[in-house]
Every structure is written in C-alpha cells, then in structure tokens.
Amino acid sequence: MSLVQSVNNVALLPAYLAAGTAVLVLLADLLVARAGATVAVAAAGAVATAVGAAVVGAGGERRTFCVGADCSWVYGGRAALVAAVFALLTLGVLALSGPLLRAGRAPVGEYAFLLACSLTGGVVLGAAGDLITLIVALETLTLPLYVLVGLRRGSLASAEAAVTFFVVSVVATTLTLLGAALLYTVTGGLHLDRLGTTLTGRPELLDLPLTTVAVALVVLGLAFKVAAVPFHAWAPATYDGAPLPVAAYLSTASKLGGVVALLAVVQRALPATVTGPVLALLAVLTMTVGNLVALRQRRAVRLLAWSSVAQAGYILAPLGALALAGGRTADARAGAYAAAVAYAVFFVVLELAAFAAVVALRPADADGGTLDDLRGGARRHPWVGAAFALALIGLAGLPPGLAGLFAKVTVVRSLLDGGAGWLALVVALNAVLGLAYYLRLAATLYAAPAPDAAPARERSGTPVAAAGAPGGAVSAVVVGSRPAWLVSVVLAAATAVAVVIGFAPQLVLDLAR
C-alpha cells in the first residue's frame, strides 16, 4: 500500500478561504491600520468561505489525505452545511461587535483575527475524518475563544470568565485525548470509519473494560463543548462575563462545534450499545437541570446561558435513542442523526437572533444586564422587541416560532421512530417547563417600566453624558437610543432566516442527512 497521500485542493478550498481570511486580517491590520478596513476584510472572508463551502459541497462528496480507504478529510453535504453556518455566524458576530469595537474596549485587529481563526477550526471540524483532525479542529475553534472572552480591557468579570473557561476546557480536552489514545490502543486505528468497522467486526473488543472506558472518556470530553450536565458549570459564568457578541458566538458556534464533533464520533466510530445509554442520561440531566435553573435567573445572559444548556439536552436526545435496539436500525439511526443536526441549526439561528436583540436593547459595551433592564424594551423599540419575542417563542417551541416548533417535533418524531417513547415524554415535559421563563422574558419586554427604575448609568455601568455638558464630553448611549444599524441588520437577517426555515424545515433536514 502506498503511503503517499493524495491531495484534493478543491475539497480543501473552504479551509483555505477561512485560513486565508485570518492571514489577510493580520496583514490589513498591519499595513492599513484602519479598523473599518480590518473588519471589512474579515467580513469579506467569511462571505467567501460560505460561498466556497456551498459551491464545493454542491459537487458531491470529496475525499483527500487518504491512505487506502481511510481519509482524514471527507467533505460532503453535511460538511458544507456546517462550514456555511460557521461562516455566517462569524459574519453575524462581527456585525454585532460594531458597538463594542467602536467603544475602544477591544483591539480590532486581534478581535477579527481570533474570530477568523475560530472560523477555520469550525470549517475543518465538519470535514474531519479521523480523531486527531477532529480534536485539533475543535481546539482551533475553541482556543481563540479563551482570548476573546477576556479581551475586553479593564473588565475583571471578563478576565475571570476567560480563566474559568480555559481551565475547565483544558481538563475536557485532556479527557478526550486520553480516550482517543485508549481507542488507538484497543483498535490500532484513529480514522472514524476504520474505528467503526473494527469495533463492529470484532465484537469481542466491546467486552474489554478498556474499550468502555475509552468510549466514555471521548463522549464525556466532547460533552463539555455542548455544555451538557454535569460539564456545564463553565457556561453561565463565561457567557455572563464575556462581551455580548462573544457570548453570542459561544452560545451558537461553539455549541454547534461540540454537536458536530460528538455526532461524528457517535455516528461513524463508537458503538451505539455503549454511547446510547450515556447520551440518554446526559440528555435527560441536561434538559432538566438547564430548565430548572433557568427559572430562577434574573440576569438576561445567564437566563439565555441556562436555556442553551437545556437546548443542548434536546439536541442530544435523538442520540439517546441509540440506547434501545429499536433506535439502532438503519432508518432510526439516520433519522436520529438528521434530527440532532437540524435541531442544532434551528437553535443557533434563534439563539443568534435572541443575542442580537439583547445587544440592540443594551447600551454600547454594556453587559446583558438584568431582566428589569429589558423591561419595556419592546415599547421603546417595537421591531426589536417583536424579533426578540419571536426568537424566544421559537426557542420555547411555540407558534408562530415555527422553526423552534418543527425542531422539537423533529426530535420527538425521531425518538418515537426509535422506540424511545419515554425519552420523548421527558422532552415534552421539559418543553412545557421551559415555557415559564421564555414567556416571562417575552412578557417583560412589553411590560411598563417600573416607576422607580434606575437611571441608565446605574443599570448599564456605562457613563452617560451629563445634561448640558459642553460638547458632551462624556459620551454614551442611553437605554432609549437607536440600535446600531449593523446590529439591526443581523437581527433582521436572523429573524428572516428563522421564518424561512420555519416554513421550509425539510430543506435543513435534507441537508443534515
């Protein structure tokens, strides 16, 4: 067998575009030294990556870095969908970052460069064909986020959130690498398809305690990335301490990366008899704990963070059907994998819209504030409030938020097809539980502000120009000011996408298969 690997540069084009974006951002920041030009280069690179991913994905499955039948890069329809979603999320977060960057609290060049690096990891992740490429891509996606979380100058909360995220993430990565090493010890391979073939063709390996430990370590290490209980404690503190646009990226792109990685190893490499029970338990714990704790939250970002923990449970639920024999048939498995990917796509669109609305309703460079700070926001900005309410209703799974409704229907249908009716019942009960805080926040947006509400300066921590101050020496944006136009564009685009996929959910399901 020849050890010379073939290289298909067309298959690698999306990764080239994403990595090239990071390099061009550095050059633009060095040579042009203008914030607008740097951000424009990053935005153009994200658009080019999305277009390139779609074009390459339309040409059928492409493989490269192959030795025999084993390939480290497998680029097909699902990889194209993942790459395009990552690119569009990066573009959206760049637009949401406009107020933060204009306030001067974060260096523009470094900020855009780190986002482009994270985008590169996301693009590679969707096409990874072996465990090493998968883990390296996941860390390339995650490592820039450690810095982005703590990049806001002069913010102690941001620094604490970055350290928390870094320490817990290092432990999770260590677990994943240890599991991969043990899998290599047992099977002698690291390619996902080869691992799956070996473990299926040699059932005696599944009786080894070492195999069970290896599989559990890989699954549990990847569960951290989706903030699954009990590996969730980092998420609320990190989201709340990070700048709002970075929190939006963590809640969408980072979670999507964890889902893609977990799905890759479960679908192609690891035995369902071992992963199924673990994932079913994780799904039940994650959705239940996330919903129960979200009920008690009084800060906006923490509420969204805990709700995203619960949403991770819904994403994992279809994979929990693998614990039963009825969920391991070819049709049931295909339906479960498609439901998990589709739910993740529906979720990130609605979550991005929710965070965009929070950015639009809050002063520039402020944190998410409390729920009382958002009280009456829909009265001041009717269109922003309507989009926020639609995103919340969609996350709750109610009409007219059809994207969220069809997402939950897809999950429940896949569980029923797999014979996991008990897990479908848990999903339904948790969906009802989640209505309480989603509808409470939506009602808060339309409630009349309290008569003794604190002034903008006290609520946001952002200085407000004194009345009559000459020239407005201390400038700020008060709560009632108009949102930045780029933020409004992101909110409108995310809402429009949510409406479109709500009316045509089968498009996402077809791409997810």
XYZ file of C-alpha atoms in Angstrom:
513
model
C 0.000 0.000 0.000
C 1.333 3.394 -0.954
C 1.852 5.801 1.953
C 1.737 8.824 -0.338
C -1.473 10.723 0.371
C -3.437 12.272 -2.448
C -4.454 15.923 -2.032
C -7.687 17.282 -3.485
C -7.290 21.040 -3.280
C -10.885 21.660 -4.344
C -12.120 19.761 -1.292
C -9.829 21.899 0.867
C -10.970 25.212 -0.657
C -13.286 26.232 2.247
C -10.470 25.644 4.736
C -8.079 27.646 2.533
C -10.548 30.529 2.418
C -11.082 30.543 6.184
C -7.366 30.336 6.998
C -6.572 32.913 4.322
C -9.075 35.260 5.943
C -7.135 35.117 9.205
C -3.865 35.915 7.411
C -5.396 38.766 5.422
C -6.894 40.273 8.580
C -3.440 40.370 10.143
C -1.964 42.000 7.030
C -4.782 44.541 6.809
C -4.356 45.482 10.452
C -0.593 45.828 9.975
C -0.477 47.637 6.632
C -3.696 49.657 6.519
C -4.144 50.104 10.271
C -7.780 51.173 9.933
C -10.465 49.451 11.950
C -13.050 49.643 9.161
C -10.719 48.036 6.629
C -9.772 45.231 9.019
C -13.381 44.365 9.806
C -14.291 44.598 6.115
C -11.578 42.075 5.218
C -12.830 39.680 7.918
C -16.426 40.062 6.728
C -15.474 39.527 3.081
C -13.519 36.407 4.054
C -16.493 34.996 5.955
C -18.754 35.575 2.952
C -16.199 33.965 0.618
C -15.930 30.966 2.940
C -19.706 30.485 2.980
C -19.913 30.724 -0.813
C -16.929 28.412 -1.288
C -18.410 25.859 1.111
C -21.714 25.841 -0.769
C -20.064 25.545 -4.193
C -17.729 22.715 -3.174
C -20.498 20.914 -1.298
C -22.757 21.011 -4.360
C -20.244 18.882 -6.274
C -20.810 15.729 -4.237
C -18.600 14.083 -1.641
C -14.862 14.760 -1.968
C -12.098 12.976 -0.052
C -8.459 13.801 0.442
C -5.488 12.946 2.665
C -6.307 9.295 2.054
C -4.268 6.162 2.724
C -6.155 3.311 1.156
C -9.812 3.601 2.056
C -9.134 5.738 5.139
C -9.369 9.502 4.622
C -8.708 12.327 7.050
C -10.814 14.822 5.078
C -14.337 13.919 3.925
C -16.246 16.874 2.500
C -19.898 16.329 1.644
C -23.271 17.992 2.045
C -23.249 17.989 5.843
C -19.688 19.392 5.971
C -20.751 22.147 3.571
C -23.758 22.970 5.759
C -21.568 23.153 8.864
C -18.944 25.331 7.144
C -21.558 27.715 5.745
C -23.294 28.063 9.123
C -19.985 28.782 10.862
C -19.100 31.405 8.245
C -22.478 33.128 8.537
C -22.306 33.055 12.334
C -18.876 34.675 12.198
C -20.215 37.345 9.867
C -23.139 37.992 12.195
C -20.942 38.224 15.301
C -18.629 40.665 13.510
C -21.611 42.899 12.837
C -22.818 42.596 16.441
C -19.338 43.606 17.614
C -19.543 47.046 15.991
C -20.627 48.932 19.158
C -18.042 47.096 21.273
C -15.180 47.831 18.871
C -16.187 51.469 18.401
C -16.143 51.900 22.173
C -12.440 51.004 22.096
C -12.642 48.303 24.752
C -11.213 45.602 22.451
C -8.411 45.797 19.837
C -9.995 45.469 16.401
C -7.187 43.582 14.636
C -6.784 40.921 17.297
C -10.548 40.560 17.684
C -11.174 39.961 13.976
C -8.127 37.684 13.657
C -9.249 35.458 16.536
C -12.748 35.148 15.071
C -11.250 34.136 11.708
C -9.054 31.518 13.412
C -12.076 30.103 15.201
C -13.926 30.013 11.870
C -11.085 27.944 10.401
C -11.476 25.361 13.153
C -15.214 25.153 12.528
C -14.761 24.617 8.788
C -12.194 21.840 9.320
C -14.316 20.229 12.024
C -17.194 19.454 9.680
C -14.951 17.513 7.304
C -12.701 15.744 9.838
C -12.272 12.052 9.076
C -10.082 10.964 11.980
C -9.913 11.638 15.696
C -6.714 13.692 15.570
C -8.055 16.061 12.903
C -11.339 16.252 14.813
C -9.718 17.175 18.141
C -7.269 19.637 16.583
C -10.108 21.318 14.675
C -12.223 21.521 17.826
C -9.353 23.113 19.727
C -8.681 25.512 16.857
C -12.334 26.542 17.168
C -12.111 26.876 20.964
C -8.634 28.299 21.694
C -9.306 31.775 20.228
C -12.427 31.984 22.371
C -10.371 31.863 25.570
C -8.742 35.115 24.493
C -11.914 36.670 23.070
C -13.763 36.129 26.353
C -11.063 38.039 28.248
C -10.216 40.578 25.561
C -12.347 43.431 26.943
C -9.955 45.904 28.531
C -10.450 46.782 32.183
C -13.118 44.146 32.888
C -12.449 41.873 35.865
C -15.534 39.779 35.107
C -14.261 39.165 31.575
C -10.856 38.006 32.872
C -12.459 35.681 35.429
C -14.723 34.195 32.762
C -11.732 33.568 30.472
C -9.782 31.766 33.199
C -12.800 29.621 34.137
C -13.380 28.687 30.510
C -9.701 27.884 29.932
C -9.189 25.677 32.997
C -12.328 23.576 32.511
C -11.729 23.283 28.768
C -8.187 22.005 29.286
C -9.498 19.245 31.534
C -12.158 18.287 28.968
C -9.615 18.205 26.140
C -7.335 16.006 28.255
C -10.172 13.530 28.766
C -10.892 13.446 25.028
C -7.234 12.889 24.132
C -6.889 10.156 26.731
C -9.961 8.429 25.314
C -8.553 8.691 21.782
C -5.245 7.207 22.939
C -7.027 4.279 24.581
C -9.123 3.706 21.445
C -5.913 3.556 19.414
C -4.514 1.053 21.909
C -7.564 -1.181 21.505
C -8.124 -0.921 17.739
C -4.835 0.273 16.250
C -6.611 2.992 14.227
C -7.788 6.571 14.521
C -9.841 7.123 11.367
C -13.506 7.329 12.275
C -14.750 4.859 9.654
C -11.958 2.413 10.456
C -12.786 2.595 14.175
C -16.433 1.897 13.424
C -15.599 -1.034 11.153
C -13.158 -2.540 13.644
C -15.467 -2.300 16.652
C -18.381 -3.699 14.626
C -16.400 -6.520 13.043
C -14.718 -7.583 16.278
C -17.466 -7.629 18.947
C -15.080 -9.197 21.450
C -13.377 -5.795 21.757
C -16.569 -4.355 23.224
C -16.272 -6.738 26.170
C -12.950 -5.190 27.195
C -13.228 -2.708 30.094
C -10.584 -0.599 28.332
C -12.917 -0.088 25.351
C -15.775 1.038 27.584
C -13.514 3.483 29.410
C -12.124 4.854 26.129
C -15.575 5.419 24.633
C -16.857 7.041 27.824
C -13.879 9.403 28.010
C -14.308 10.564 24.414
C -18.047 11.139 24.807
C -17.722 12.909 28.147
C -14.862 15.097 26.927
C -16.908 16.226 23.934
C -19.977 16.729 26.133
C -18.162 19.689 27.686
C -18.246 21.528 24.377
C -22.029 21.411 24.251
C -22.284 22.360 27.953
C -24.029 19.109 28.831
C -24.703 18.413 32.523
C -22.568 17.749 34.575
C -19.991 19.524 32.375
C -21.982 22.729 32.147
C -20.832 24.852 35.100
C -18.474 26.946 32.964
C -21.181 28.179 30.589
C -23.281 30.642 32.645
C -20.289 32.382 34.248
C -18.383 32.521 30.956
C -21.326 33.819 28.927
C -22.128 36.485 31.520
C -18.529 37.668 31.830
C -17.776 37.721 28.110
C -18.629 40.665 25.832
C -22.136 40.187 24.462
C -21.050 39.382 20.858
C -18.547 36.803 22.146
C -21.242 35.288 24.362
C -23.401 35.014 21.248
C -20.580 33.204 19.422
C -20.025 30.856 22.377
C -23.708 30.037 22.580
C -24.018 29.318 18.858
C -20.768 28.463 17.060
C -19.008 26.803 19.986
C -22.065 24.697 20.810
C -22.501 23.766 17.144
C -18.871 22.645 17.064
C -19.418 20.360 20.032
C -22.525 18.870 18.423
C -20.713 18.228 15.133
C -17.775 16.571 16.891
C -19.975 14.424 19.109
C -22.153 13.411 16.178
C -19.114 12.465 14.084
C -17.731 10.017 16.635
C -21.134 8.591 17.581
C -22.294 8.103 14.005
C -19.112 6.783 12.462
C -16.747 5.484 15.128
C -18.158 4.475 18.503
C -20.508 1.561 19.273
C -24.117 2.595 19.891
C -24.508 -0.001 22.646
C -22.050 1.992 24.779
C -22.741 5.569 23.665
C -26.549 5.272 23.623
C -27.131 4.889 27.395
C -24.535 7.603 28.185
C -26.132 10.069 25.773
C -29.650 9.285 27.009
C -28.599 10.014 30.590
C -26.775 13.202 29.548
C -29.815 14.380 27.576
C -32.224 13.902 30.490
C -29.923 15.568 33.019
C -29.028 18.437 30.697
C -32.521 19.486 29.651
C -33.952 19.079 33.159
C -31.218 20.888 35.090
C -30.974 23.636 32.464
C -34.695 24.382 32.580
C -34.979 24.231 36.373
C -32.075 26.603 36.985
C -33.158 28.960 34.188
C -36.413 29.517 36.083
C -34.502 31.286 38.862
C -32.324 33.558 36.747
C -32.627 37.327 36.961
C -29.819 38.289 34.591
C -30.565 38.200 30.876
C -27.385 36.481 29.654
C -27.432 33.923 32.452
C -31.026 33.062 31.564
C -30.028 32.581 27.917
C -26.994 30.569 29.041
C -29.033 28.172 31.162
C -31.652 27.909 28.447
C -28.895 26.973 25.996
C -27.852 24.221 28.427
C -31.415 22.908 28.261
C -31.380 23.203 24.462
C -28.231 21.052 24.405
C -30.285 18.348 26.079
C -32.835 18.480 23.270
C -30.001 18.199 20.730
C -28.583 15.123 22.482
C -31.981 13.474 22.962
C -32.240 11.841 19.482
C -28.836 10.236 20.040
C -30.124 8.791 23.316
C -32.500 6.595 21.289
C -29.410 4.557 20.336
C -29.634 3.021 23.806
C -32.524 0.855 22.570
C -32.444 -1.844 19.913
C -35.248 -0.114 18.009
C -33.133 3.011 17.759
C -30.215 1.197 16.131
C -31.888 0.233 12.859
C -30.569 1.981 9.763
C -33.636 4.198 9.320
C -33.881 5.084 13.005
C -30.195 5.990 13.210
C -30.374 8.150 10.086
C -33.421 9.938 11.490
C -31.735 10.496 14.851
C -28.571 11.974 13.310
C -30.541 14.244 10.990
C -32.757 15.409 13.871
C -29.738 16.322 16.015
C -28.080 18.331 13.222
C -31.319 20.019 12.189
C -32.177 20.978 15.766
C -28.684 22.435 16.206
C -29.115 24.582 13.066
C -32.589 25.753 14.140
C -31.237 26.550 17.606
C -28.225 28.603 16.530
C -30.372 30.786 14.248
C -32.878 31.539 17.016
C -30.153 31.987 19.637
C -28.266 34.441 17.422
C -31.480 36.432 16.978
C -32.009 36.487 20.756
C -28.490 37.735 21.460
C -28.706 40.289 18.648
C -31.859 41.658 20.280
C -30.103 41.929 23.654
C -27.218 43.809 22.006
C -29.724 46.115 20.289
C -31.567 46.884 23.532
C -28.472 47.461 25.686
C -26.033 50.410 25.625
C -22.779 50.019 23.706
C -20.182 47.948 25.573
C -22.655 47.103 28.358
C -23.278 43.605 29.623
C -26.626 41.883 29.256
C -27.964 43.428 32.454
C -30.898 42.142 34.448
C -34.374 41.277 33.260
C -35.576 44.558 34.766
C -33.151 46.416 32.474
C -35.013 44.934 29.496
C -38.436 45.779 30.892
C -40.412 47.784 28.366
C -37.767 47.307 25.659
C -40.414 46.395 23.092
C -42.241 49.645 23.847
C -39.149 51.699 23.048
C -38.123 49.603 20.014
C -41.186 47.758 18.694
C -39.432 45.944 15.837
C -36.528 44.818 18.026
C -38.947 43.676 20.705
C -41.050 41.764 18.182
C -37.975 39.974 16.793
C -36.761 39.163 20.319
C -40.177 37.812 21.291
C -40.304 35.687 18.120
C -36.860 34.222 18.926
C -37.939 33.420 22.496
C -41.194 31.855 21.339
C -39.256 29.830 18.767
C -36.817 28.588 21.428
C -39.839 27.601 23.514
C -41.233 25.647 20.545
C -44.486 27.563 20.159
C -46.138 29.035 17.063
C -45.610 31.457 15.370
C -41.977 30.489 16.019
C -42.255 27.671 13.507
C -38.508 26.961 13.350
C -38.436 26.042 17.047
C -41.740 24.191 16.795
C -40.575 21.990 13.934
C -37.227 21.453 15.668
C -38.918 19.918 18.705
C -41.358 17.963 16.532
C -38.390 16.550 14.614
C -36.701 15.433 17.834
C -39.862 13.841 19.255
C -40.594 12.080 15.955
C -37.076 10.619 15.791
C -37.416 9.353 19.369
C -40.783 7.719 18.658
C -39.380 6.115 15.499
C -36.524 4.736 17.590
C -38.824 3.266 20.219
C -37.730 5.742 22.918
C -41.180 6.940 23.893
C -40.105 7.557 27.493
C -37.407 9.972 26.317
C -39.902 11.728 24.032
C -42.115 12.225 27.105
C -39.188 13.760 29.023
C -38.564 16.138 26.117
C -42.243 17.152 26.057
C -42.344 17.766 29.822
C -39.184 19.855 29.697
C -40.535 21.854 26.774
C -43.543 22.744 28.924
C -41.204 23.667 31.786
C -39.217 25.953 29.503
C -42.335 27.918 28.588
C -42.286 29.582 32.013
C -39.079 31.566 31.614
C -39.273 32.172 27.866
C -42.770 33.624 28.116
C -41.839 35.549 31.270
C -38.987 37.262 29.442
C -41.196 37.951 26.420
C -43.826 39.485 28.721
C -41.153 41.596 30.426
C -40.274 43.173 27.084
C -43.811 44.520 26.758
C -44.339 45.410 30.410
C -44.453 49.031 31.519
C -41.152 50.185 33.077
C -41.220 50.419 36.858
C -41.748 53.994 38.076
C -38.682 53.809 40.303
C -36.471 52.269 37.597
C -32.769 53.088 37.987
C -31.278 55.535 35.542
C -29.346 54.270 32.559
C -25.981 54.910 34.160
C -26.748 52.702 37.178
C -28.247 49.884 35.134
C -25.636 49.563 32.434
C -22.437 50.649 34.113
C -21.800 52.848 31.064
C -21.148 56.565 31.623
C -23.913 58.898 30.476
C -23.316 62.484 29.353
C -24.369 64.993 31.995
C -27.233 67.207 30.935
C -25.930 70.398 29.489
C -22.308 69.241 29.467
C -20.382 71.247 26.889
C -19.886 69.202 23.761
C -20.982 66.049 25.570
C -17.508 65.458 26.976
C -18.555 62.132 28.419
C -20.395 60.288 25.683
C -22.561 57.213 25.963
C -25.676 55.672 24.550
C -28.661 55.757 26.874
C -31.094 52.915 27.051
C -33.602 54.511 24.737
C -31.134 55.224 21.928
C -31.484 53.702 18.481
C -29.606 50.396 17.955
C -26.574 50.397 15.653
C -27.633 49.714 12.079
C -25.355 46.671 11.725
C -26.906 45.131 14.826
C -30.349 45.769 13.353
C -29.269 44.102 10.100
C -28.089 40.982 11.941
C -31.305 40.839 13.942
C -33.414 41.244 10.797
C -31.389 38.631 8.876
C -31.522 36.052 11.696
C -35.258 36.620 12.091
C -35.815 36.279 8.340
C -33.820 33.021 8.225
C -35.790 31.691 11.191
C -39.055 32.486 9.408
C -37.891 30.915 6.138
C -36.653 27.651 7.659
C -39.775 27.593 9.822
C -41.893 27.383 6.683
C -39.459 25.034 4.896
C -37.821 22.861 7.609
C -37.390 19.946 5.212
C -34.580 21.858 3.478
C -32.486 21.718 6.635
C -33.406 18.081 7.278
C -32.381 17.072 3.753
C -29.010 18.794 4.119
C -28.498 17.219 7.547
C -28.841 13.657 6.259
